[in-house]
mmCIF file with all atom_site columns, C-alpha atoms in Angstrom:
data_model
loop_
_atom_site.group_PDB
_atom_site.id
_atom_site.type_symbol
_atom_site.label_atom_id
_atom_site.label_alt_id
_atom_site.label_comp_id
_atom_site.label_asym_id
_atom_site.label_entity_id
_atom_site.label_seq_id
_atom_site.pdbx_PDB_ins_code
_atom_site.Cartn_x
_atom_site.Cartn_y
_atom_site.Cartn_z
_atom_site.occupancy
_atom_site.B_iso_or_equiv
_atom_site.pdbx_formal_charge
_atom_site.auth_seq_id
_atom_site.auth_comp_id
_atom_site.auth_asym_id
_atom_site.auth_atom_id
_atom_site.pdbx_PDB_model_num
ATOM 1   C CA . MET G 1 1   ? 0.074   -0.396   -0.050  1.00 0.00 ? 1   MET G CA 1
ATOM 2   C CA . GLN G 1 2   ? 1.632   2.704    -1.499  1.00 0.00 ? 2   GLN G CA 1
ATOM 3   C CA . PRO G 1 3   ? 1.185   6.246    1.027   1.00 0.00 ? 3   PRO G CA 1
ATOM 4   C CA . ARG G 1 4   ? -1.559  8.365    0.643   1.00 0.00 ? 4   ARG G CA 1
ATOM 5   C CA . LEU G 1 5   ? 0.269   10.936   -0.643  1.00 0.00 ? 5   LEU G CA 1
ATOM 6   C CA . LEU G 1 6   ? 1.668   9.423    -2.857  1.00 0.00 ? 6   LEU G CA 1
ATOM 7   C CA . GLN G 1 7   ? -1.723  7.932    -4.108  1.00 0.00 ? 7   GLN G CA 1
ATOM 8   C CA . GLU G 1 8   ? -2.940  11.587   -4.939  1.00 0.00 ? 8   GLU G CA 1
ATOM 9   C CA . VAL G 1 9   ? 0.817   12.772   -7.101  1.00 0.00 ? 9   VAL G CA 1
ATOM 10  C CA . HIS G 1 10  ? 1.267   9.023    -8.613  1.00 0.00 ? 10  HIS G CA 1
ATOM 11  C CA . PRO G 1 11  ? -1.848  6.535    -8.602  1.00 0.00 ? 11  PRO G CA 1
ATOM 12  C CA . PRO G 1 12  ? -1.343  3.005    -9.101  1.00 0.00 ? 12  PRO G CA 1
ATOM 13  C CA . VAL G 1 13  ? -0.349  1.459    -12.141 1.00 0.00 ? 13  VAL G CA 1
ATOM 14  C CA . ALA G 1 14  ? -2.784  -1.189   -13.313 1.00 0.00 ? 14  ALA G CA 1
ATOM 15  C CA . SER G 1 15  ? -3.083  -3.205   -16.285 1.00 0.00 ? 15  SER G CA 1
ATOM 16  C CA . GLN G 1 16  ? -4.972  -5.454   -18.285 1.00 0.00 ? 16  GLN G CA 1
ATOM 17  C CA . CYS G 1 17  ? -4.264  -9.690   -16.791 1.00 0.00 ? 17  CYS G CA 1
ATOM 18  C CA . LYS G 1 18  ? -1.609  -11.632  -18.774 1.00 0.00 ? 18  LYS G CA 1
ATOM 19  C CA . ASN G 1 19  ? -4.410  -14.116  -20.543 1.00 0.00 ? 19  ASN G CA 1
ATOM 20  C CA . ALA G 1 20  ? -6.557  -11.091  -21.786 1.00 0.00 ? 20  ALA G CA 1
ATOM 21  C CA . GLU G 1 21  ? -5.850  -12.351  -25.233 1.00 0.00 ? 21  GLU G CA 1
ATOM 22  C CA . ALA G 1 22  ? -7.471  -16.004  -23.960 1.00 0.00 ? 22  ALA G CA 1
ATOM 23  C CA . GLY G 1 23  ? -9.878  -13.681  -23.057 1.00 0.00 ? 23  GLY G CA 1
ATOM 24  C CA . CYS G 1 24  ? -9.221  -12.259  -19.251 1.00 0.00 ? 24  CYS G CA 1
ATOM 25  C CA . LEU G 1 25  ? -11.280 -8.904   -18.678 1.00 0.00 ? 25  LEU G CA 1
ATOM 26  C CA . VAL G 1 26  ? -10.099 -8.491   -15.560 1.00 0.00 ? 26  VAL G CA 1
ATOM 27  C CA . THR G 1 27  ? -7.665  -4.838   -14.817 1.00 0.00 ? 27  THR G CA 1
ATOM 28  C CA . CYS G 1 28  ? -5.958  -4.804   -11.717 1.00 0.00 ? 28  CYS G CA 1
ATOM 29  C CA . PRO G 1 29  ? -3.208  -3.068   -10.135 1.00 0.00 ? 29  PRO G CA 1
ATOM 30  C CA . LEU G 1 30  ? 0.804   -4.039   -10.421 1.00 0.00 ? 30  LEU G CA 1
ATOM 31  C CA . ALA G 1 31  ? 0.227   -5.408   -7.177  1.00 0.00 ? 31  ALA G CA 1
ATOM 32  C CA . HIS G 1 32  ? -2.953  -7.422   -6.909  1.00 0.00 ? 32  HIS G CA 1
ATOM 33  C CA . ARG G 1 33  ? -1.144  -8.754   -10.848 1.00 0.00 ? 33  ARG G CA 1
ATOM 34  C CA . LYS G 1 34  ? 0.387   -12.186  -8.778  1.00 0.00 ? 34  LYS G CA 1
ATOM 35  C CA . GLY G 1 35  ? -2.644  -13.317  -6.683  1.00 0.00 ? 35  GLY G CA 1
ATOM 36  C CA . HIS G 1 36  ? -5.110  -12.979  -9.559  1.00 0.00 ? 36  HIS G CA 1
ATOM 37  C CA . GLN G 1 37  ? -3.087  -15.073  -11.965 1.00 0.00 ? 37  GLN G CA 1
ATOM 38  C CA . ASN G 1 38  ? -3.038  -18.123  -9.168  1.00 0.00 ? 38  ASN G CA 1
ATOM 39  C CA . SER G 1 39  ? -6.883  -17.271  -9.966  1.00 0.00 ? 39  SER G CA 1
ATOM 40  C CA . CYS G 1 40  ? -7.332  -17.058  -13.502 1.00 0.00 ? 40  CYS G CA 1
ATOM 41  C CA . PRO G 1 41  ? -9.527  -19.291  -15.655 1.00 0.00 ? 41  PRO G CA 1
ATOM 42  C CA . PHE G 1 42  ? -7.376  -18.793  -18.187 1.00 0.00 ? 42  PHE G CA 1
ATOM 43  C CA . GLU G 1 43  ? -4.146  -19.026  -16.645 1.00 0.00 ? 43  GLU G CA 1
ATOM 44  C CA . LEU G 1 44  ? -2.192  -21.584  -18.857 1.00 0.00 ? 44  LEU G CA 1
ATOM 45  C CA . MET G 1 45  ? -1.563  -24.945  -16.025 1.00 0.00 ? 45  MET G CA 1
ATOM 46  C CA . ALA G 1 46  ? 0.708   -27.903  -16.702 1.00 0.00 ? 46  ALA G CA 1
ATOM 47  C CA . CYS G 1 47  ? -0.800  -31.286  -16.473 1.00 0.00 ? 47  CYS G CA 1
ATOM 48  C CA . PRO G 1 48  ? 0.937   -32.369  -12.431 1.00 0.00 ? 48  PRO G CA 1
ATOM 49  C CA . ASN G 1 49  ? 0.730   -36.359  -14.258 1.00 0.00 ? 49  ASN G CA 1
ATOM 50  C CA . GLU G 1 50  ? 3.847   -37.624  -14.865 1.00 0.00 ? 50  GLU G CA 1
ATOM 51  C CA . GLY G 1 51  ? 4.974   -38.002  -18.087 1.00 0.00 ? 51  GLY G CA 1
ATOM 52  C CA . CYS G 1 52  ? 2.094   -35.529  -19.904 1.00 0.00 ? 52  CYS G CA 1
ATOM 53  C CA . MET G 1 53  ? 3.313   -32.417  -21.538 1.00 0.00 ? 53  MET G CA 1
ATOM 54  C CA . ALA G 1 54  ? -0.131  -31.173  -22.125 1.00 0.00 ? 54  ALA G CA 1
ATOM 55  C CA . GLN G 1 55  ? -0.898  -27.470  -21.127 1.00 0.00 ? 55  GLN G CA 1
ATOM 56  C CA . MET G 1 56  ? -4.754  -26.143  -20.329 1.00 0.00 ? 56  MET G CA 1
ATOM 57  C CA . PRO G 1 57  ? -6.596  -22.918  -19.078 1.00 0.00 ? 57  PRO G CA 1
ATOM 58  C CA . HIS G 1 58  ? -6.764  -23.422  -15.275 1.00 0.00 ? 58  HIS G CA 1
ATOM 59  C CA . GLU G 1 59  ? -10.544 -23.830  -15.418 1.00 0.00 ? 59  GLU G CA 1
ATOM 60  C CA . ALA G 1 60  ? -9.898  -27.539  -17.446 1.00 0.00 ? 60  ALA G CA 1
ATOM 61  C CA . LEU G 1 61  ? -7.386  -29.191  -16.047 1.00 0.00 ? 61  LEU G CA 1
ATOM 62  C CA . ALA G 1 62  ? -9.455  -31.211  -13.666 1.00 0.00 ? 62  ALA G CA 1
ATOM 63  C CA . GLU G 1 63  ? -11.638 -32.452  -17.216 1.00 0.00 ? 63  GLU G CA 1
ATOM 64  C CA . HIS G 1 64  ? -7.864  -33.354  -18.222 1.00 0.00 ? 64  HIS G CA 1
ATOM 65  C CA . ARG G 1 65  ? -6.659  -34.810  -15.122 1.00 0.00 ? 65  ARG G CA 1
ATOM 66  C CA . GLN G 1 66  ? -10.275 -37.360  -15.139 1.00 0.00 ? 66  GLN G CA 1
ATOM 67  C CA . HIS G 1 67  ? -8.691  -38.756  -18.872 1.00 0.00 ? 67  HIS G CA 1
ATOM 68  C CA . CYS G 1 68  ? -5.073  -38.162  -18.685 1.00 0.00 ? 68  CYS G CA 1
ATOM 69  C CA . GLN G 1 69  ? -3.519  -41.083  -19.909 1.00 0.00 ? 69  GLN G CA 1
ATOM 70  C CA . HIS G 1 70  ? -0.341  -40.393  -18.105 1.00 0.00 ? 70  HIS G CA 1
ATOM 71  C CA . GLY G 1 71  ? -2.846  -40.233  -15.045 1.00 0.00 ? 71  GLY G CA 1
ATOM 72  C CA . THR G 1 72  ? -2.459  -42.094  -11.419 1.00 0.00 ? 72  THR G CA 1
ATOM 73  C CA . GLN G 1 73  ? -3.294  -45.433  -11.335 1.00 0.00 ? 73  GLN G CA 1
ATOM 74  C CA . GLN G 1 74  ? -6.317  -46.096  -9.128  1.00 0.00 ? 74  GLN G CA 1
ATOM 75  C CA . ARG G 1 75  ? -8.147  -48.969  -7.531  1.00 0.00 ? 75  ARG G CA 1
ATOM 76  C CA . CYS G 1 76  ? -12.127 -49.798  -9.409  1.00 0.00 ? 76  CYS G CA 1
ATOM 77  C CA . PRO G 1 77  ? -13.797 -47.954  -6.958  1.00 0.00 ? 77  PRO G CA 1
ATOM 78  C CA . LEU G 1 78  ? -17.160 -50.506  -7.044  1.00 0.00 ? 78  LEU G CA 1
ATOM 79  C CA . GLY G 1 79  ? -14.403 -52.820  -5.135  1.00 0.00 ? 79  GLY G CA 1
ATOM 80  C CA . CYS G 1 80  ? -13.405 -55.917  -7.696  1.00 0.00 ? 80  CYS G CA 1
ATOM 81  C CA . GLY G 1 81  ? -10.216 -54.921  -6.500  1.00 0.00 ? 81  GLY G CA 1
ATOM 82  C CA . ALA G 1 82  ? -8.530  -54.302  -10.134 1.00 0.00 ? 82  ALA G CA 1
ATOM 83  C CA . THR G 1 83  ? -5.735  -51.074  -10.367 1.00 0.00 ? 83  THR G CA 1
ATOM 84  C CA . LEU G 1 84  ? -6.552  -49.008  -13.617 1.00 0.00 ? 84  LEU G CA 1
ATOM 85  C CA . ASP G 1 85  ? -5.153  -46.286  -15.138 1.00 0.00 ? 85  ASP G CA 1
ATOM 86  C CA . PRO G 1 86  ? -7.620  -43.578  -16.428 1.00 0.00 ? 86  PRO G CA 1
ATOM 87  C CA . ALA G 1 87  ? -7.986  -45.251  -20.175 1.00 0.00 ? 87  ALA G CA 1
ATOM 88  C CA . GLU G 1 88  ? -9.069  -48.860  -18.648 1.00 0.00 ? 88  GLU G CA 1
ATOM 89  C CA . ARG G 1 89  ? -11.373 -47.235  -16.231 1.00 0.00 ? 89  ARG G CA 1
ATOM 90  C CA . ILE G 1 90  ? -13.325 -46.012  -18.887 1.00 0.00 ? 90  ILE G CA 1
ATOM 91  C CA . ARG G 1 91  ? -13.669 -49.239  -20.268 1.00 0.00 ? 91  ARG G CA 1
ATOM 92  C CA . HIS G 1 92  ? -13.521 -51.031  -17.348 1.00 0.00 ? 92  HIS G CA 1
ATOM 93  C CA . ASN G 1 93  ? -15.912 -54.415  -16.531 1.00 0.00 ? 93  ASN G CA 1
ATOM 94  C CA . CYS G 1 94  ? -16.354 -54.770  -13.360 1.00 0.00 ? 94  CYS G CA 1
ATOM 95  C CA . HIS G 1 95  ? -18.981 -57.379  -13.247 1.00 0.00 ? 95  HIS G CA 1
ATOM 96  C CA . GLN G 1 96  ? -17.259 -59.478  -15.635 1.00 0.00 ? 96  GLN G CA 1
ATOM 97  C CA . GLU G 1 97  ? -14.463 -59.089  -13.722 1.00 0.00 ? 97  GLU G CA 1
ATOM 98  C CA . LEU G 1 98  ? -15.651 -59.815  -10.953 1.00 0.00 ? 98  LEU G CA 1
ATOM 99  C CA . ARG G 1 99  ? -18.146 -62.828  -11.664 1.00 0.00 ? 99  ARG G CA 1
ATOM 100 C CA . GLU G 1 100 ? -14.044 -64.482  -12.776 1.00 0.00 ? 100 GLU G CA 1
ATOM 101 C CA . ALA G 1 101 ? -12.928 -63.574  -9.628  1.00 0.00 ? 101 ALA G CA 1
ATOM 102 C CA . TRP G 1 102 ? -16.177 -65.582  -7.877  1.00 0.00 ? 102 TRP G CA 1
ATOM 103 C CA . ASP G 1 103 ? -15.349 -68.410  -10.834 1.00 0.00 ? 103 ASP G CA 1
ATOM 104 C CA . GLN G 1 104 ? -11.614 -68.383  -9.515  1.00 0.00 ? 104 GLN G CA 1
ATOM 105 C CA . HIS G 1 105 ? -13.234 -68.707  -5.603  1.00 0.00 ? 105 HIS G CA 1
ATOM 106 C CA . GLN G 1 106 ? -15.902 -71.248  -6.390  1.00 0.00 ? 106 GLN G CA 1
ATOM 107 C CA . GLU G 1 107 ? -12.672 -74.448  -7.620  1.00 0.00 ? 107 GLU G CA 1
ATOM 108 C CA . ARG G 1 108 ? -10.288 -72.441  -5.223  1.00 0.00 ? 108 ARG G CA 1
ATOM 109 C CA . SER G 1 109 ? -13.371 -73.932  -2.665  1.00 0.00 ? 109 SER G CA 1
ATOM 110 C CA . ARG G 1 110 ? -14.171 -77.247  -4.140  1.00 0.00 ? 110 ARG G CA 1
ATOM 111 C CA . ASN G 1 111 ? -10.742 -78.207  -4.006  1.00 0.00 ? 111 ASN G CA 1
ATOM 112 C CA . LEU G 1 112 ? -10.610 -77.402  -0.620  1.00 0.00 ? 112 LEU G CA 1
ATOM 113 C CA . VAL G 1 113 ? -13.612 -79.460  0.205   1.00 0.00 ? 113 VAL G CA 1
ATOM 114 C CA . LEU G 1 114 ? -12.263 -82.188  -2.217  1.00 0.00 ? 114 LEU G CA 1
ATOM 115 C CA . CYS G 1 115 ? -9.200  -82.541  0.221   1.00 0.00 ? 115 CYS G CA 1
ATOM 116 C CA . LEU G 1 116 ? -10.675 -82.290  3.399   1.00 0.00 ? 116 LEU G CA 1
ATOM 117 C CA . LEU G 1 117 ? -13.030 -85.642  1.947   1.00 0.00 ? 117 LEU G CA 1
ATOM 118 C CA . ARG G 1 118 ? -9.937  -87.354  1.330   1.00 0.00 ? 118 ARG G CA 1
ATOM 119 C CA . ARG G 1 119 ? -8.584  -86.630  4.719   1.00 0.00 ? 119 ARG G CA 1
ATOM 120 C CA . VAL G 1 120 ? -11.700 -87.657  6.642   1.00 0.00 ? 120 VAL G CA 1
ATOM 121 C CA . ARG G 1 121 ? -12.033 -90.724  5.036   1.00 0.00 ? 121 ARG G CA 1
ATOM 122 C CA . LYS G 1 122 ? -8.325  -91.707  5.536   1.00 0.00 ? 122 LYS G CA 1
ATOM 123 C CA . VAL G 1 123 ? -8.927  -90.568  9.372   1.00 0.00 ? 123 VAL G CA 1
ATOM 124 C CA . HIS G 1 124 ? -11.854 -93.176  8.850   1.00 0.00 ? 124 HIS G CA 1
ATOM 125 C CA . ARG G 1 125 ? -10.054 -96.014  7.993   1.00 0.00 ? 125 ARG G CA 1
ATOM 126 C CA . THR G 1 126 ? -7.126  -95.356  10.280  1.00 0.00 ? 126 THR G CA 1
ATOM 127 C CA . THR G 1 127 ? -9.735  -95.168  12.910  1.00 0.00 ? 127 THR G CA 1
ATOM 128 C CA . ASN G 1 128 ? -11.566 -98.413  12.071  1.00 0.00 ? 128 ASN G CA 1
ATOM 129 C CA . LEU G 1 129 ? -7.900  -99.805  12.082  1.00 0.00 ? 129 LEU G CA 1
ATOM 130 C CA . LEU G 1 130 ? -7.175  -99.083  15.491  1.00 0.00 ? 130 LEU G CA 1
ATOM 131 C CA . ARG G 1 131 ? -10.783 -100.093 16.545  1.00 0.00 ? 131 ARG G CA 1
ATOM 132 C CA . ARG G 1 132 ? -9.774  -103.400 14.743  1.00 0.00 ? 132 ARG G CA 1
ATOM 133 C CA . GLY G 1 133 ? -7.000  -104.103 17.241  1.00 0.00 ? 133 GLY G CA 1
ATOM 134 C CA . LEU G 1 134 ? -7.695  -102.203 20.261  1.00 0.00 ? 134 LEU G CA 1
ATOM 135 C CA . ALA G 1 135 ? -10.521 -105.395 19.681  1.00 0.00 ? 135 ALA G CA 1
ATOM 136 C CA . GLN G 1 136 ? -7.991  -107.665 18.849  1.00 0.00 ? 136 GLN G CA 1
ATOM 137 C CA . LEU G 1 137 ? -5.648  -106.156 21.816  1.00 0.00 ? 137 LEU G CA 1
ATOM 138 C CA . GLY G 1 138 ? -8.884  -106.931 24.393  1.00 0.00 ? 138 GLY G CA 1
ATOM 139 C CA . ASP G 1 139 ? -9.751  -110.638 23.090  1.00 0.00 ? 139 ASP G CA 1
ATOM 140 C CA . PHE G 1 140 ? -6.105  -111.399 23.097  1.00 0.00 ? 140 PHE G CA 1
ATOM 141 C CA . LEU G 1 141 ? -6.068  -110.474 27.430  1.00 0.00 ? 141 LEU G CA 1
ATOM 142 C CA . GLU G 1 142 ? -9.708  -112.177 28.153  1.00 0.00 ? 142 GLU G CA 1
ATOM 143 C CA . ASN G 1 143 ? -8.048  -115.176 26.652  1.00 0.00 ? 143 ASN G CA 1
ATOM 144 C CA . ASP G 1 144 ? -4.484  -114.181 28.895  1.00 0.00 ? 144 ASP G CA 1
ATOM 145 C CA . SER G 1 145 ? -7.345  -112.998 31.609  1.00 0.00 ? 145 SER G CA 1
ATOM 146 C CA . LEU G 1 146 ? -8.642  -116.599 31.091  1.00 0.00 ? 146 LEU G CA 1
ATOM 147 C CA . VAL G 1 147 ? -5.436  -119.084 31.372  1.00 0.00 ? 147 VAL G CA 1
ATOM 148 C CA . PHE G 1 148 ? -4.012  -116.497 33.867  1.00 0.00 ? 148 PHE G CA 1
ATOM 149 C CA . ARG G 1 149 ? -7.263  -117.196 36.151  1.00 0.00 ? 149 ARG G CA 1
ATOM 150 C CA . ALA G 1 150 ? -7.144  -121.206 35.468  1.00 0.00 ? 150 ALA G CA 1
ATOM 151 C CA . GLN G 1 151 ? -3.749  -122.046 36.442  1.00 0.00 ? 151 GLN G CA 1
ATOM 152 C CA . GLN G 1 152 ? -4.416  -120.136 39.111  1.00 0.00 ? 152 GLN G CA 1
ATOM 153 C CA . GLU G 1 153 ? -7.361  -121.832 39.962  1.00 0.00 ? 153 GLU G CA 1
ATOM 154 C CA . ASN G 1 154 ? -5.228  -125.131 39.536  1.00 0.00 ? 154 ASN G CA 1
ATOM 155 C CA . ALA G 1 155 ? -2.325  -123.602 41.980  1.00 0.00 ? 155 ALA G CA 1
ATOM 156 C CA . GLU G 1 156 ? -5.021  -123.185 44.437  1.00 0.00 ? 156 GLU G CA 1
ATOM 157 C CA . ALA G 1 157 ? -6.780  -126.520 44.003  1.00 0.00 ? 157 ALA G CA 1
ATOM 158 C CA . THR G 1 158 ? -3.034  -128.694 44.593  1.00 0.00 ? 158 THR G CA 1
ATOM 159 C CA . PRO G 1 159 ? -2.442  -129.430 48.201  1.00 0.00 ? 159 PRO G CA 1
ATOM 160 C CA . GLU G 1 160 ? 0.692   -127.914 49.703  1.00 0.00 ? 160 GLU G CA 1
ATOM 161 C CA . GLY G 1 161 ? 2.502   -130.999 50.296  1.00 0.00 ? 161 GLY G CA 1
ATOM 162 C CA . SER G 1 162 ? 2.141   -131.858 46.775  1.00 0.00 ? 162 SER G CA 1
ATOM 163 C CA . ILE G 1 163 ? 4.034   -128.596 46.042  1.00 0.00 ? 163 ILE G CA 1
ATOM 164 C CA . GLY G 1 164 ? 7.116   -129.533 47.483  1.00 0.00 ? 164 GLY G CA 1
ATOM 165 C CA . ALA G 1 165 ? 7.179   -132.657 45.812  1.00 0.00 ? 165 ALA G CA 1
ATOM 166 C CA . GLU G 1 166 ? 5.890   -131.230 42.165  1.00 0.00 ? 166 GLU G CA 1
ATOM 167 C CA . VAL G 1 167 ? 9.298   -129.069 42.710  1.00 0.00 ? 167 VAL G CA 1
ATOM 168 C CA . TRP G 1 168 ? 11.036  -131.807 44.207  1.00 0.00 ? 168 TRP G CA 1
ATOM 169 C CA . GLU G 1 169 ? 10.063  -134.016 40.525  1.00 0.00 ? 169 GLU G CA 1
ATOM 170 C CA . VAL G 1 170 ? 11.278  -130.965 38.484  1.00 0.00 ? 170 VAL G CA 1
ATOM 171 C CA . GLN G 1 171 ? 14.650  -130.688 40.015  1.00 0.00 ? 171 GLN G CA 1
ATOM 172 C CA . GLY G 1 172 ? 15.659  -134.045 39.793  1.00 0.00 ? 172 GLY G CA 1
ATOM 173 C CA . GLN G 1 173 ? 14.479  -134.451 36.796  1.00 0.00 ? 173 GLN G CA 1
ATOM 174 C CA . SER G 1 174 ? 16.780  -131.530 35.276  1.00 0.00 ? 174 SER G CA 1
ATOM 175 C CA . ALA G 1 175 ? 19.638  -132.859 37.396  1.00 0.00 ? 175 ALA G CA 1
ATOM 176 C CA . LEU G 1 176 ? 19.929  -136.674 35.665  1.00 0.00 ? 176 LEU G CA 1
#
């Protein structure tokens, strides 16, 4: 801001916007020119996407960025998980890709179920083998118990004096 006396003697110089030829009608003091230039809708702006050399008026930049071939890749907004550049976003068929992903998921699920069924069958066969083995072991132990009881009953039924005679006979026979 210029002092008041200086303003009266020498008024601020006003100038047209540098984008007057492009259609801007603004005329402002030199001190405000930079501020206007930053927001002037006719100011040429470079596309911020790496690799894009396009320049356009400030007001057209937003639309250009939506279709710029050099734009950054983004995920599909519908949630299919696809990463797309702007050109792909235009022709992207999310439903088809979702269907393909669903089919792949179903195939993996089927394979997992089949694998689990094979394992269950194997466990069932192993369990049956263990049951048969345990039944045979139980029969063997039961038979062995019966034999042991029979021997014990025979030992209890033999008179006391004969035990020594049997021992004597066994020792005498082995000595011969």
